[in-house]
Amino acid sequence: MDKIAQRLDALREEMRREHLGAFIFPSTDPHNSEYTADHWKGREWISGFNGSAGTAVVTLHAAALWTDSRYFIAAAQQLEGTEYQLMRERIEDTPTIAEWLGKQLADENDKEVGLYGMDCTANDVQQLTSELRQHGGLTLRTNFDPLQRIWTNRPPIPMRPIVPQPIEYAGEDTLSKLSRIRKALREQHADGMLMASLDDIAWTLNLRGSDVHCNPVFISYLLISTQSATLFVHEEKLTAEARQHLTASGVATAPYTAVAEGLRRYPEYNILADPDEVSHTLMQVIQPNEINSHLSPLTSHLLQASSPVPMMKAVKNDAEQRGFRQAMIRDGVALVRFLRWLKPAVEAGGQTEISVDQKLTALRAEQPLYQGLSFDTIAGYQAHGAIVHYEATPETDVPLKPEGLLLLDSGAQYMDGTTDITRTIALGPVTDEQRRIYTLVLKGHIQLQMLKFPDGASGTQLDAVARRGLWKSGLNFLHGTGHGVGSYLNVHEGPHQIRMEYRPAPFHAGMTVTDEPGIYLEGRFGVRIENVLLVQPYMETEFGRFLQFETLTLCPIDTTPVDVTLLTDNERTWLNDYHQMVFDRLSPHLDDSDRQWLYAATRPV
């Protein structure tokens, strides 16, 4: 019996003991993180699927996994040979979790569904509770975690050191940030708040850690009141410098596991908790329902509202913007050296998806202030490029040939900025279809960067600009077009996004966002081109303020697969101007050989 089958058997034994008809495993942790520490990768452990987004659901007789279009191909491969049925989200006829459970449990005696409340936000639990009630009268139980019993070798919570982020890179001290947060809370008539989001805490306190792979954050909670702030954290992780920094900033510390008790002792009249951030279990500590009345609520009133911190964090100050530009120069130098090496190395033979990933990582590691990758590199050659979040393994790794397309999505963490870039590279001759698709993606990429738009527009209103030419040709991609990027923080940052689905968060000057349209033809190839942009003022008229994009990423876009006849004059001008900027900013930092290569790579088209 394979390990997934053994784990499902152990789970079902616990479910029978607890009289549960099903159990749900989300991808998140108690902090609603997109990427989690190994300790909370229960969905991966129970299913074998390792993508960043997905939900596993297990009944006594069936199992299914829901994920989005980024992972359709990878999930199908990883679930093969297990009893899991792949549920493709946003595809017609795919049932919701509640719909599927309603049918699966229709003839079962046990109508209770398990979901551990610490690993799911209050809003998600509330929505799921309502949907389960509608589909078969199912009820949700949130106080049981079977993984505590069956995951015998479960990784511990990370205990890595926490260090201050220098003010020269942060640009604003912690006292100032806490003051701004308290002012924003007063405007919402709140005396304080519980902060659970790890990158929000790191940004607020100007601290960084390494508890989560590729994300410089640390496991903690932050409780703010009108006069005090307490960081709930494993205190042995705090370096002497971090302790001194917190003391100077007026922030006390308490054990990570004491957060519930800290909430019960909270002294103010009311408290804000974001139901899209705070776990269901902790929300019940603040305001229990009749079923959980034994939790001893605090005496303060609960205000369920959006945290003001993500929007503050999204608007980069002058030091953060300066840091991004400097980080992009160092990243660009590494990328130029890599691209100059790539094609001759492939022609010489012996290169694979993994080897080029290792080469690029090594070149980045040579750069000052390098702290690691911002996410695991996606190096997909030909058909693997159609797997949106493909990550080569020794089992899937393929040799590169001097032909076709290599999709390379990568990024790095520097102490002064975070990078995220995708280039699709022609390693040799390409087909007419590849040339056409590449050019259409490039056109969408350029059109978005040329856009002028009103201050306060949402990313949903901008999204169609990048897709217009693709839609005209009957093409589309199902992932987002752009996401915010942290300042030496998480590579995916909100609240603003550019995507087809409605996202109301407004765009303002100072925000960073990616521009990454793509097209993926399963079994053939994929194309994606990505830069990081900075939102800048454009003009102010009687109709208000207008914004534009400044391109931060500095790396040539491969022009060899471009069908220039498909580009408009404006698109061609943008591409040539971009390449001139790349050469002007990177060439002073390159040796003669790299400079000559870059000069050729940025020639006007």
Coordinates of C-alpha atoms in Angstrom, one line a residue:
M1 CA 0.0 0.0 0.0
D2 CA 1.4 3.4 -0.9
K3 CA 1.9 6.2 1.6
I4 CA -1.2 8.3 0.5
A5 CA -3.4 5.2 0.9
Q6 CA -2.0 4.5 4.3
R7 CA -2.5 8.1 5.4
L8 CA -6.1 8.0 4.2
D9 CA -6.7 4.8 6.1
A10 CA -5.4 6.4 9.3
L11 CA -7.5 9.5 8.8
R12 CA -10.6 7.5 8.2
E13 CA -10.1 5.6 11.4
E14 CA -10.0 8.8 13.3
M15 CA -13.0 10.1 11.4
R16 CA -15.0 7.0 12.5
R17 CA -13.9 7.5 16.0
E18 CA -15.1 11.1 15.9
H19 CA -18.3 10.3 14.0
L20 CA -17.3 12.6 11.1
G21 CA -18.6 12.0 7.6
A22 CA -15.8 14.0 5.9
F23 CA -12.7 16.1 6.7
I24 CA -11.5 19.2 4.8
F25 CA -7.8 20.2 4.5
P26 CA -7.2 23.7 3.2
S27 CA -3.8 25.0 2.0
T28 CA -3.5 27.7 4.7
D29 CA -2.1 28.0 8.2
P30 CA -3.4 29.9 11.3
H31 CA -2.2 33.1 9.5
N32 CA -4.0 32.6 6.2
S33 CA -0.6 32.4 4.5
E34 CA -0.4 31.6 0.8
Y35 CA 2.9 29.8 1.4
T36 CA 3.2 28.0 4.7
A37 CA 5.8 26.5 6.9
D38 CA 6.2 22.7 6.6
H39 CA 4.4 22.3 9.9
W40 CA 1.1 23.3 8.3
K41 CA 1.4 21.5 4.9
G42 CA -1.3 19.0 6.0
R43 CA -3.1 19.2 2.6
E44 CA 0.1 18.2 0.9
W45 CA 0.8 15.4 3.4
I46 CA -2.7 13.9 3.0
S47 CA -2.9 14.2 -0.8
G48 CA 0.6 14.3 -2.2
F49 CA -0.3 17.5 -4.2
N50 CA 2.3 20.2 -3.4
G51 CA 0.9 23.3 -5.2
S52 CA 0.4 26.5 -3.2
A53 CA -3.4 26.5 -3.7
G54 CA -5.8 23.6 -3.3
T55 CA -8.2 21.9 -0.9
A56 CA -8.3 18.2 -0.2
V57 CA -11.6 16.7 1.0
V58 CA -11.9 13.1 2.3
T59 CA -15.0 11.1 3.1
L60 CA -15.1 7.5 4.4
H61 CA -15.4 6.3 0.8
A62 CA -14.0 8.9 -1.5
A63 CA -11.5 11.8 -1.8
A64 CA -11.2 14.8 -4.1
L65 CA -8.9 17.8 -4.5
W66 CA -9.9 21.3 -5.8
T67 CA -7.3 23.6 -7.3
D68 CA -7.2 26.4 -9.9
S69 CA -5.9 26.5 -13.5
R70 CA -2.3 27.1 -12.5
Y71 CA -2.1 23.6 -11.2
F72 CA -4.4 21.5 -13.4
I73 CA -1.6 19.7 -15.2
A74 CA 0.7 19.3 -12.2
A75 CA -2.2 18.2 -9.9
A76 CA -3.3 15.6 -12.4
Q77 CA 0.2 14.1 -12.5
Q78 CA 0.7 14.2 -8.7
L79 CA -2.7 12.7 -7.9
E80 CA -2.3 9.9 -10.4
G81 CA -2.4 6.5 -8.7
T82 CA -4.3 7.8 -5.7
E83 CA -8.0 7.7 -5.1
Y84 CA -8.2 11.5 -5.3
Q85 CA -10.5 12.9 -8.0
L86 CA -9.2 16.2 -9.4
M87 CA -11.7 19.1 -9.3
R88 CA -10.9 21.9 -11.7
E89 CA -12.1 25.1 -10.2
R90 CA -13.9 27.6 -12.5
I91 CA -14.5 24.9 -15.1
E92 CA -18.1 24.2 -16.1
D93 CA -19.7 21.3 -14.3
T94 CA -17.1 21.3 -11.5
P95 CA -19.1 21.0 -8.2
T96 CA -18.3 23.1 -5.2
I97 CA -17.0 21.3 -2.1
A98 CA -20.4 21.7 -0.4
E99 CA -22.2 20.3 -3.5
W100 CA -19.9 17.3 -3.7
L101 CA -20.2 16.6 0.0
G102 CA -23.9 16.9 -0.1
K103 CA -24.1 14.1 -2.6
Q104 CA -21.3 12.0 -1.1
L105 CA -22.9 12.1 2.4
A106 CA -26.6 11.9 1.3
D107 CA -26.9 8.2 2.4
E108 CA -24.4 8.4 5.3
N109 CA -25.4 8.4 9.0
D110 CA -22.7 10.9 10.0
K111 CA -23.6 14.3 8.6
E112 CA -20.8 16.3 10.3
V113 CA -17.9 17.6 8.4
G114 CA -14.5 18.4 10.0
L115 CA -12.3 21.4 9.4
Y116 CA -9.7 22.6 11.9
G117 CA -10.7 26.1 12.8
M118 CA -7.2 27.4 13.5
D119 CA -6.3 26.8 9.9
C120 CA -9.2 28.6 8.2
T121 CA -10.3 32.2 8.4
A122 CA -13.5 33.3 10.1
N123 CA -15.1 34.3 6.8
D124 CA -14.2 31.0 5.1
V125 CA -15.7 29.0 7.9
Q126 CA -18.9 31.1 7.9
Q127 CA -19.3 30.7 4.1
L128 CA -18.7 27.0 4.2
T129 CA -21.1 26.5 7.1
S130 CA -23.8 28.2 5.1
E131 CA -23.1 26.2 2.0
L132 CA -23.0 22.9 3.8
R133 CA -26.3 23.7 5.4
Q134 CA -27.8 24.3 2.0
H135 CA -26.5 21.1 0.5
G136 CA -27.8 18.3 2.6
G137 CA -28.2 19.9 5.9
L138 CA -24.6 19.2 6.8
T139 CA -22.9 20.7 9.9
L140 CA -19.3 21.8 10.4
R141 CA -17.1 20.9 13.3
T142 CA -14.0 23.1 13.8
N143 CA -12.4 21.9 17.1
F144 CA -10.6 18.8 16.0
D145 CA -7.3 18.3 14.1
P146 CA -6.7 14.7 13.1
L147 CA -3.2 15.5 12.0
Q148 CA -2.2 15.9 15.6
R149 CA -2.8 12.2 15.9
I150 CA -1.9 10.7 12.6
W151 CA 1.0 12.8 11.3
T152 CA 3.6 11.2 13.5
N153 CA 6.7 12.8 12.0
R154 CA 5.1 16.3 11.6
P155 CA 7.7 19.0 11.2
P156 CA 7.9 21.4 14.2
I157 CA 7.0 25.1 14.0
P158 CA 10.2 26.8 12.7
M159 CA 12.5 28.4 15.3
R160 CA 14.8 30.5 13.0
P161 CA 16.2 33.8 14.2
I162 CA 14.4 37.1 13.8
V163 CA 16.4 40.2 12.8
P164 CA 15.7 43.9 12.3
Q165 CA 15.2 45.4 8.8
P166 CA 17.6 48.4 8.6
I167 CA 15.8 51.8 8.5
E168 CA 17.7 52.7 5.3
Y169 CA 15.7 50.0 3.5
A170 CA 12.4 50.2 5.5
G171 CA 12.2 54.0 5.2
E172 CA 9.9 54.4 8.2
D173 CA 10.4 53.4 11.8
T174 CA 8.1 51.1 13.8
L175 CA 6.8 53.8 16.1
S176 CA 5.6 55.8 13.0
K177 CA 4.0 52.8 11.5
L178 CA 2.2 51.9 14.8
S179 CA 1.0 55.5 15.0
R180 CA -0.4 55.4 11.5
I181 CA -2.1 52.1 12.2
R182 CA -3.7 53.5 15.4
K183 CA -4.9 56.5 13.5
A184 CA -6.5 54.3 10.8
L185 CA -8.1 52.2 13.5
R186 CA -9.6 55.3 15.2
E187 CA -11.1 56.3 11.8
Q188 CA -12.8 52.9 11.9
H189 CA -13.9 53.5 15.6
A190 CA -11.6 50.7 16.8
D191 CA -9.3 50.9 19.8
G192 CA -7.0 48.2 18.7
M193 CA -6.6 45.1 16.5
L194 CA -5.3 41.6 16.3
M195 CA -2.9 41.2 13.4
A196 CA -2.4 37.6 12.1
S197 CA -0.9 38.1 8.6
L198 CA 2.8 37.4 8.8
D199 CA 4.0 39.8 6.2
D200 CA 1.9 42.6 7.8
I201 CA 3.5 41.9 11.1
A202 CA 7.0 41.9 9.6
W203 CA 6.4 45.2 7.8
T204 CA 4.9 46.9 10.8
L205 CA 7.7 45.9 13.1
N206 CA 10.5 46.3 10.6
L207 CA 11.6 42.7 11.4
R208 CA 12.4 39.8 9.1
G209 CA 12.7 36.1 9.5
S210 CA 13.0 32.9 7.5
D211 CA 10.3 30.6 8.9
V212 CA 8.6 30.2 5.5
H213 CA 10.5 29.0 2.4
C214 CA 11.3 32.1 0.2
N215 CA 9.2 34.4 2.4
P216 CA 11.2 36.5 5.0
V217 CA 8.6 36.3 7.7
F218 CA 8.3 34.7 11.1
I219 CA 5.5 32.9 12.9
S220 CA 3.7 35.3 15.2
Y221 CA 0.7 37.5 16.1
L222 CA 0.6 41.2 16.9
L223 CA -2.0 42.6 19.3
I224 CA -2.2 46.4 19.2
S225 CA -4.2 48.6 21.6
T226 CA -4.3 52.4 22.1
Q227 CA -1.3 52.5 24.3
S228 CA 0.5 49.2 23.8
A229 CA 1.5 46.4 21.4
T230 CA 2.4 42.8 22.1
L231 CA 4.2 40.4 19.8
F232 CA 3.2 36.8 20.4
V233 CA 6.2 34.8 19.2
H234 CA 8.6 32.0 20.3
E235 CA 10.8 34.5 22.1
E236 CA 14.0 32.4 21.8
K237 CA 13.9 33.3 18.1
L238 CA 14.5 37.0 18.9
T239 CA 18.1 38.0 18.4
A240 CA 19.6 40.6 20.8
E241 CA 19.2 43.2 18.1
A242 CA 15.6 42.3 17.5
R243 CA 14.8 42.5 21.3
Q244 CA 16.5 45.9 21.5
H245 CA 14.6 47.1 18.5
L246 CA 11.2 46.0 19.9
T247 CA 12.0 47.6 23.3
A248 CA 12.9 50.9 21.6
S249 CA 9.6 50.6 19.6
G250 CA 7.5 50.1 22.7
V251 CA 6.5 46.5 21.7
A252 CA 6.3 43.9 24.4
T253 CA 6.6 40.1 23.8
A254 CA 4.7 37.1 24.9
P255 CA 4.8 33.4 24.0
Y256 CA 3.3 32.5 20.6
T257 CA 0.9 30.0 22.2
A258 CA -0.5 32.7 24.6
V259 CA -2.3 34.7 22.0
A260 CA -5.8 33.4 23.1
E261 CA -5.0 34.4 26.7
G262 CA -3.7 37.7 25.4
L263 CA -7.0 38.3 23.7
R264 CA -8.9 37.5 26.9
R265 CA -6.8 40.1 28.8
Y266 CA -7.2 42.8 26.1
P267 CA -8.2 46.0 28.0
E268 CA -9.9 48.2 25.5
Y269 CA -13.6 48.8 24.7
N270 CA -13.4 47.2 21.2
I271 CA -11.1 45.4 18.9
L272 CA -10.8 45.0 15.1
A273 CA -10.2 41.6 13.6
D274 CA -10.2 41.0 9.9
P275 CA -12.4 38.0 9.2
D276 CA -10.4 37.3 6.0
E277 CA -7.2 37.2 8.0
V278 CA -7.9 36.0 11.6
S279 CA -8.7 32.3 12.1
H280 CA -12.2 31.1 13.0
T281 CA -10.9 29.7 16.3
L282 CA -9.3 33.0 17.5
M283 CA -12.4 34.9 16.3
Q284 CA -14.4 32.6 18.6
V285 CA -12.2 33.5 21.5
I286 CA -13.1 37.2 20.9
Q287 CA -16.8 36.5 20.3
P288 CA -17.9 32.9 20.8
N289 CA -21.2 31.6 19.6
E290 CA -23.6 29.6 21.7
I291 CA -21.8 26.3 20.9
N292 CA -18.4 27.7 21.9
S293 CA -19.5 29.8 24.9
H294 CA -17.0 27.9 27.1
L295 CA -14.1 29.8 25.4
S296 CA -14.5 32.7 27.9
P297 CA -14.8 35.8 25.7
L298 CA -13.0 39.0 26.3
T299 CA -15.3 41.8 27.5
S300 CA -14.6 44.0 24.5
H301 CA -16.8 44.4 21.4
L302 CA -15.7 42.9 18.2
L303 CA -15.4 44.9 15.0
Q304 CA -15.1 42.6 12.0
A305 CA -13.5 44.8 9.2
S306 CA -10.6 44.8 6.8
S307 CA -7.2 45.5 8.3
P308 CA -5.8 48.9 7.3
V309 CA -2.3 47.4 7.1
P310 CA -2.2 45.8 3.6
M311 CA -3.1 49.0 1.9
M312 CA -0.4 50.9 3.9
K313 CA 2.2 48.2 3.1
A314 CA 1.2 48.2 -0.6
V315 CA 2.2 51.9 -1.1
K316 CA 6.0 52.0 -1.1
N317 CA 7.8 54.9 0.5
D318 CA 10.8 56.6 -1.1
A319 CA 13.3 54.3 0.5
E320 CA 11.4 51.2 -0.6
Q321 CA 11.1 52.5 -4.1
R322 CA 14.8 53.3 -4.2
G323 CA 15.5 49.8 -2.9
F324 CA 13.5 48.2 -5.6
R325 CA 15.4 50.1 -8.3
Q326 CA 18.8 49.1 -6.8
A327 CA 17.7 45.4 -6.4
M328 CA 16.5 45.4 -10.0
I329 CA 20.0 46.5 -11.2
R330 CA 21.7 43.7 -9.3
D331 CA 19.1 41.2 -10.4
G332 CA 19.5 42.5 -14.0
V333 CA 23.3 42.0 -13.9
A334 CA 22.8 38.4 -12.8
L335 CA 20.2 37.8 -15.5
V336 CA 22.4 39.3 -18.3
R337 CA 25.3 37.0 -17.3
F338 CA 22.9 34.1 -17.3
L339 CA 21.3 34.8 -20.6
R340 CA 24.8 35.4 -22.2
W341 CA 25.7 31.9 -20.9
L342 CA 22.5 30.1 -21.7
K343 CA 22.3 29.5 -25.5
P344 CA 26.0 28.6 -26.0
A345 CA 25.7 26.2 -23.0
V346 CA 22.6 24.6 -24.5
E347 CA 24.3 24.2 -27.9
A348 CA 27.2 22.6 -26.2
G349 CA 24.9 20.0 -24.6
G350 CA 24.4 18.7 -21.1
Q351 CA 22.0 21.4 -19.8
T352 CA 18.6 20.6 -18.3
E353 CA 15.8 22.5 -16.6
I354 CA 17.4 21.9 -13.2
S355 CA 20.9 22.8 -14.3
V356 CA 19.9 26.2 -15.7
D357 CA 17.9 26.9 -12.5
Q358 CA 21.0 26.2 -10.5
K359 CA 23.2 28.4 -12.7
L360 CA 20.8 31.3 -12.4
T361 CA 20.5 30.9 -8.6
A362 CA 24.3 30.8 -8.3
L363 CA 24.7 34.0 -10.4
R364 CA 22.1 35.8 -8.2
A365 CA 23.8 34.6 -5.0
E366 CA 27.0 36.5 -6.1
Q367 CA 25.1 39.8 -5.9
P368 CA 25.3 42.1 -2.8
L369 CA 22.4 42.0 -0.3
Y370 CA 21.2 38.7 -1.8
Q371 CA 19.1 36.8 0.8
G372 CA 17.7 33.9 -1.3
L373 CA 15.0 33.1 -3.9
S374 CA 11.6 34.8 -3.7
F375 CA 10.0 31.6 -5.0
D376 CA 11.1 28.3 -6.4
T377 CA 12.2 28.8 -10.0
I378 CA 10.0 27.7 -12.8
A379 CA 12.1 26.4 -15.7
G380 CA 9.8 24.7 -18.2
Y381 CA 11.1 23.6 -21.6
Q382 CA 8.6 23.2 -24.4
A383 CA 5.6 21.1 -23.1
H384 CA 6.7 21.8 -19.5
G385 CA 6.3 25.5 -20.2
A386 CA 2.5 24.9 -20.5
I387 CA 2.4 23.8 -16.8
V388 CA 1.9 27.2 -15.2
H389 CA 3.6 26.5 -11.9
Y390 CA 5.9 23.7 -13.1
E391 CA 8.9 22.9 -10.9
A392 CA 11.4 20.5 -12.3
T393 CA 12.3 17.4 -10.2
P394 CA 14.8 14.7 -10.9
E395 CA 12.0 12.6 -12.2
T396 CA 10.6 15.3 -14.6
D397 CA 13.8 17.1 -15.6
V398 CA 14.5 17.1 -19.3
P399 CA 17.5 18.1 -21.4
L400 CA 17.4 21.4 -23.3
K401 CA 17.9 21.4 -27.0
P402 CA 18.9 24.3 -29.3
E403 CA 15.4 24.7 -30.5
G404 CA 12.0 25.7 -29.1
L405 CA 11.0 27.7 -26.1
L406 CA 12.2 27.8 -22.5
L407 CA 9.8 29.5 -20.0
L408 CA 11.8 30.9 -17.1
D409 CA 10.0 32.4 -14.1
S410 CA 12.3 33.4 -11.2
G411 CA 13.0 35.9 -8.6
A412 CA 15.2 36.8 -5.7
Q413 CA 15.1 38.4 -2.2
Y414 CA 17.5 41.2 -1.6
M415 CA 17.6 43.2 1.7
D416 CA 16.3 46.2 -0.3
G417 CA 13.8 44.7 -2.6
T418 CA 12.1 41.6 -4.1
T419 CA 12.2 40.6 -7.7
D420 CA 9.9 38.5 -9.9
I421 CA 10.6 38.1 -13.6
T422 CA 9.5 35.8 -16.4
R423 CA 11.2 35.5 -19.8
T424 CA 10.4 33.0 -22.5
I425 CA 13.5 32.3 -24.5
A426 CA 14.0 30.9 -27.9
L427 CA 16.8 28.4 -27.6
G428 CA 17.0 28.0 -31.4
P429 CA 14.5 27.8 -34.2
V430 CA 10.8 28.1 -33.3
T431 CA 7.6 27.2 -35.1
D432 CA 5.3 29.7 -36.7
E433 CA 2.7 29.0 -34.0
Q434 CA 5.2 29.7 -31.3
R435 CA 6.3 32.9 -32.9
R436 CA 2.6 34.1 -33.2
I437 CA 1.7 33.2 -29.7
Y438 CA 4.9 34.8 -28.3
T439 CA 4.2 38.0 -30.1
L440 CA 0.5 38.1 -29.0
V441 CA 1.6 37.7 -25.4
L442 CA 4.2 40.4 -25.8
K443 CA 1.6 42.8 -27.2
G444 CA -0.6 42.3 -24.2
H445 CA 2.4 42.8 -21.9
I446 CA 3.3 46.1 -23.6
Q447 CA -0.2 47.4 -23.8
L448 CA -0.7 47.2 -20.1
Q449 CA 2.6 49.0 -19.4
M450 CA 1.6 51.8 -21.7
L451 CA -1.8 52.3 -20.0
K452 CA -2.8 55.6 -18.4
F453 CA -5.6 55.3 -15.9
P454 CA -7.5 57.2 -13.1
D455 CA -6.2 57.1 -9.5
G456 CA -8.4 54.6 -7.6
A457 CA -9.2 52.3 -10.6
S458 CA -9.2 48.7 -9.7
G459 CA -7.1 45.9 -11.2
T460 CA -10.2 44.3 -12.7
Q461 CA -10.7 47.5 -14.8
L462 CA -7.1 47.3 -16.1
D463 CA -7.1 43.6 -16.8
A464 CA -8.8 43.6 -20.2
V465 CA -6.1 45.8 -21.7
A466 CA -3.5 42.9 -21.4
R467 CA -6.0 40.4 -22.8
R468 CA -7.7 42.3 -25.6
G469 CA -5.4 41.1 -28.4
L470 CA -5.5 37.5 -27.0
W471 CA -9.2 37.5 -26.8
K472 CA -9.5 38.7 -30.4
S473 CA -7.5 35.6 -31.4
G474 CA -9.7 33.3 -29.3
L475 CA -6.9 32.9 -26.6
N476 CA -7.1 33.4 -22.9
F477 CA -5.2 32.6 -19.6
L478 CA -7.0 31.8 -16.4
H479 CA -4.4 33.1 -13.9
G480 CA -4.1 36.7 -12.8
T481 CA -2.4 39.3 -14.9
G482 CA -0.6 41.0 -12.0
H483 CA 0.0 40.9 -8.2
G484 CA 1.6 43.2 -5.8
V485 CA 5.3 42.6 -4.7
G486 CA 6.6 43.1 -1.2
S487 CA 9.7 45.2 -0.3
Y488 CA 12.0 42.3 0.9
L489 CA 8.8 40.5 1.8
N490 CA 6.3 38.1 0.1
V491 CA 6.6 38.1 -3.7
H492 CA 2.8 37.9 -3.8
E493 CA 1.3 40.9 -2.0
G494 CA -2.2 42.4 -1.9
P495 CA -4.7 43.8 -1.6
H496 CA -4.5 45.0 -5.2
Q497 CA -4.4 42.6 -8.1
I498 CA -4.9 42.7 -11.9
R499 CA -7.2 39.9 -12.9
M500 CA -10.5 39.0 -14.6
E501 CA -12.3 38.2 -11.3
Y502 CA -13.6 41.3 -9.5
R503 CA -11.0 42.8 -7.1
P504 CA -12.1 46.1 -5.8
A505 CA -8.8 47.3 -4.2
P506 CA -7.9 50.6 -5.8
F507 CA -4.6 51.4 -7.4
H508 CA -2.6 54.4 -6.1
A509 CA 0.9 55.9 -6.8
G510 CA 3.6 54.0 -5.0
M511 CA 2.2 50.5 -5.5
T512 CA 4.2 47.7 -7.2
V513 CA 2.5 45.2 -9.4
T514 CA 3.5 42.6 -11.9
D515 CA 2.5 42.5 -15.6
E516 CA 2.5 38.8 -16.7
P517 CA 0.1 37.7 -19.4
G518 CA 0.7 34.2 -20.8
I519 CA -0.7 31.5 -23.1
Y520 CA -0.3 27.8 -22.4
L521 CA -1.0 25.0 -24.9
E522 CA -1.0 21.7 -23.0
G523 CA 1.5 19.2 -24.3
R524 CA 3.1 21.8 -26.6
F525 CA 4.6 24.9 -25.0
G526 CA 3.8 27.9 -22.9
V527 CA 4.7 31.6 -23.2
R528 CA 4.7 34.2 -20.3
I529 CA 6.5 37.6 -20.2
E530 CA 6.7 39.4 -16.8
N531 CA 8.0 42.7 -15.5
V532 CA 7.5 44.3 -12.1
L533 CA 6.0 47.8 -12.4
L534 CA 5.7 50.8 -10.1
V535 CA 2.6 53.0 -10.2
Q536 CA 3.5 56.6 -10.7
P537 CA 1.6 59.9 -11.1
Y538 CA 0.8 60.8 -14.7
M539 CA -1.2 64.0 -14.7
E540 CA -4.0 65.9 -12.9
T541 CA -6.9 67.5 -14.7
E542 CA -10.3 68.7 -13.9
F543 CA -11.3 65.0 -14.0
G544 CA -8.9 64.1 -11.3
R545 CA -5.5 62.4 -10.9
F546 CA -4.3 59.9 -13.4
L547 CA -1.6 57.3 -13.1
Q548 CA 0.9 55.4 -15.2
F549 CA 3.4 52.6 -14.8
E550 CA 7.2 52.8 -14.4
T551 CA 8.9 49.5 -15.4
L552 CA 11.3 48.4 -12.7
T553 CA 12.6 45.1 -14.1
L554 CA 15.8 45.4 -16.1
C555 CA 16.3 42.5 -18.4
P556 CA 16.1 42.2 -22.2
I557 CA 13.1 40.6 -23.7
D558 CA 14.0 38.0 -26.3
T559 CA 13.2 39.5 -29.7
T560 CA 14.2 36.5 -31.9
P561 CA 10.8 34.9 -31.7
V562 CA 8.9 38.2 -32.3
D563 CA 6.9 38.6 -35.5
V564 CA 7.5 42.3 -35.9
T565 CA 4.7 42.6 -38.5
L566 CA 2.2 42.0 -35.7
L567 CA 3.5 44.9 -33.5
T568 CA 2.0 48.4 -33.8
D569 CA 4.3 51.4 -34.1
N570 CA 3.6 52.3 -30.5
E571 CA 4.4 48.8 -29.3
R572 CA 7.6 48.7 -31.3
T573 CA 8.6 52.1 -29.9
W574 CA 7.9 50.9 -26.3
L575 CA 10.0 47.8 -26.8
N576 CA 12.9 49.8 -28.2
D577 CA 12.7 52.4 -25.5
Y578 CA 12.6 49.7 -22.8
H579 CA 15.7 48.0 -24.2
Q580 CA 17.5 51.3 -24.4
M581 CA 16.7 51.9 -20.7
V582 CA 17.9 48.4 -19.8
F583 CA 21.2 48.9 -21.6
D584 CA 21.7 52.4 -20.1
R585 CA 21.1 51.2 -16.5
L586 CA 22.9 47.9 -16.6
S587 CA 25.9 48.5 -18.8
P588 CA 27.9 50.5 -16.2
H589 CA 27.8 47.4 -14.0
L590 CA 28.9 44.9 -16.6
D591 CA 32.3 43.9 -17.9
D592 CA 33.1 44.3 -21.6
S593 CA 31.9 40.9 -22.8
D594 CA 28.6 41.1 -21.0
R595 CA 28.2 44.7 -22.1
Q596 CA 28.7 43.7 -25.8
W597 CA 26.2 40.9 -25.4
L598 CA 23.6 43.2 -23.9
Y599 CA 24.2 45.8 -26.6
A600 CA 23.3 43.1 -29.2
A601 CA 20.3 41.8 -27.2
T602 CA 18.8 45.3 -26.9
R603 CA 19.2 46.4 -30.5
P604 CA 16.1 48.2 -31.9
V605 CA 13.5 46.1 -33.8

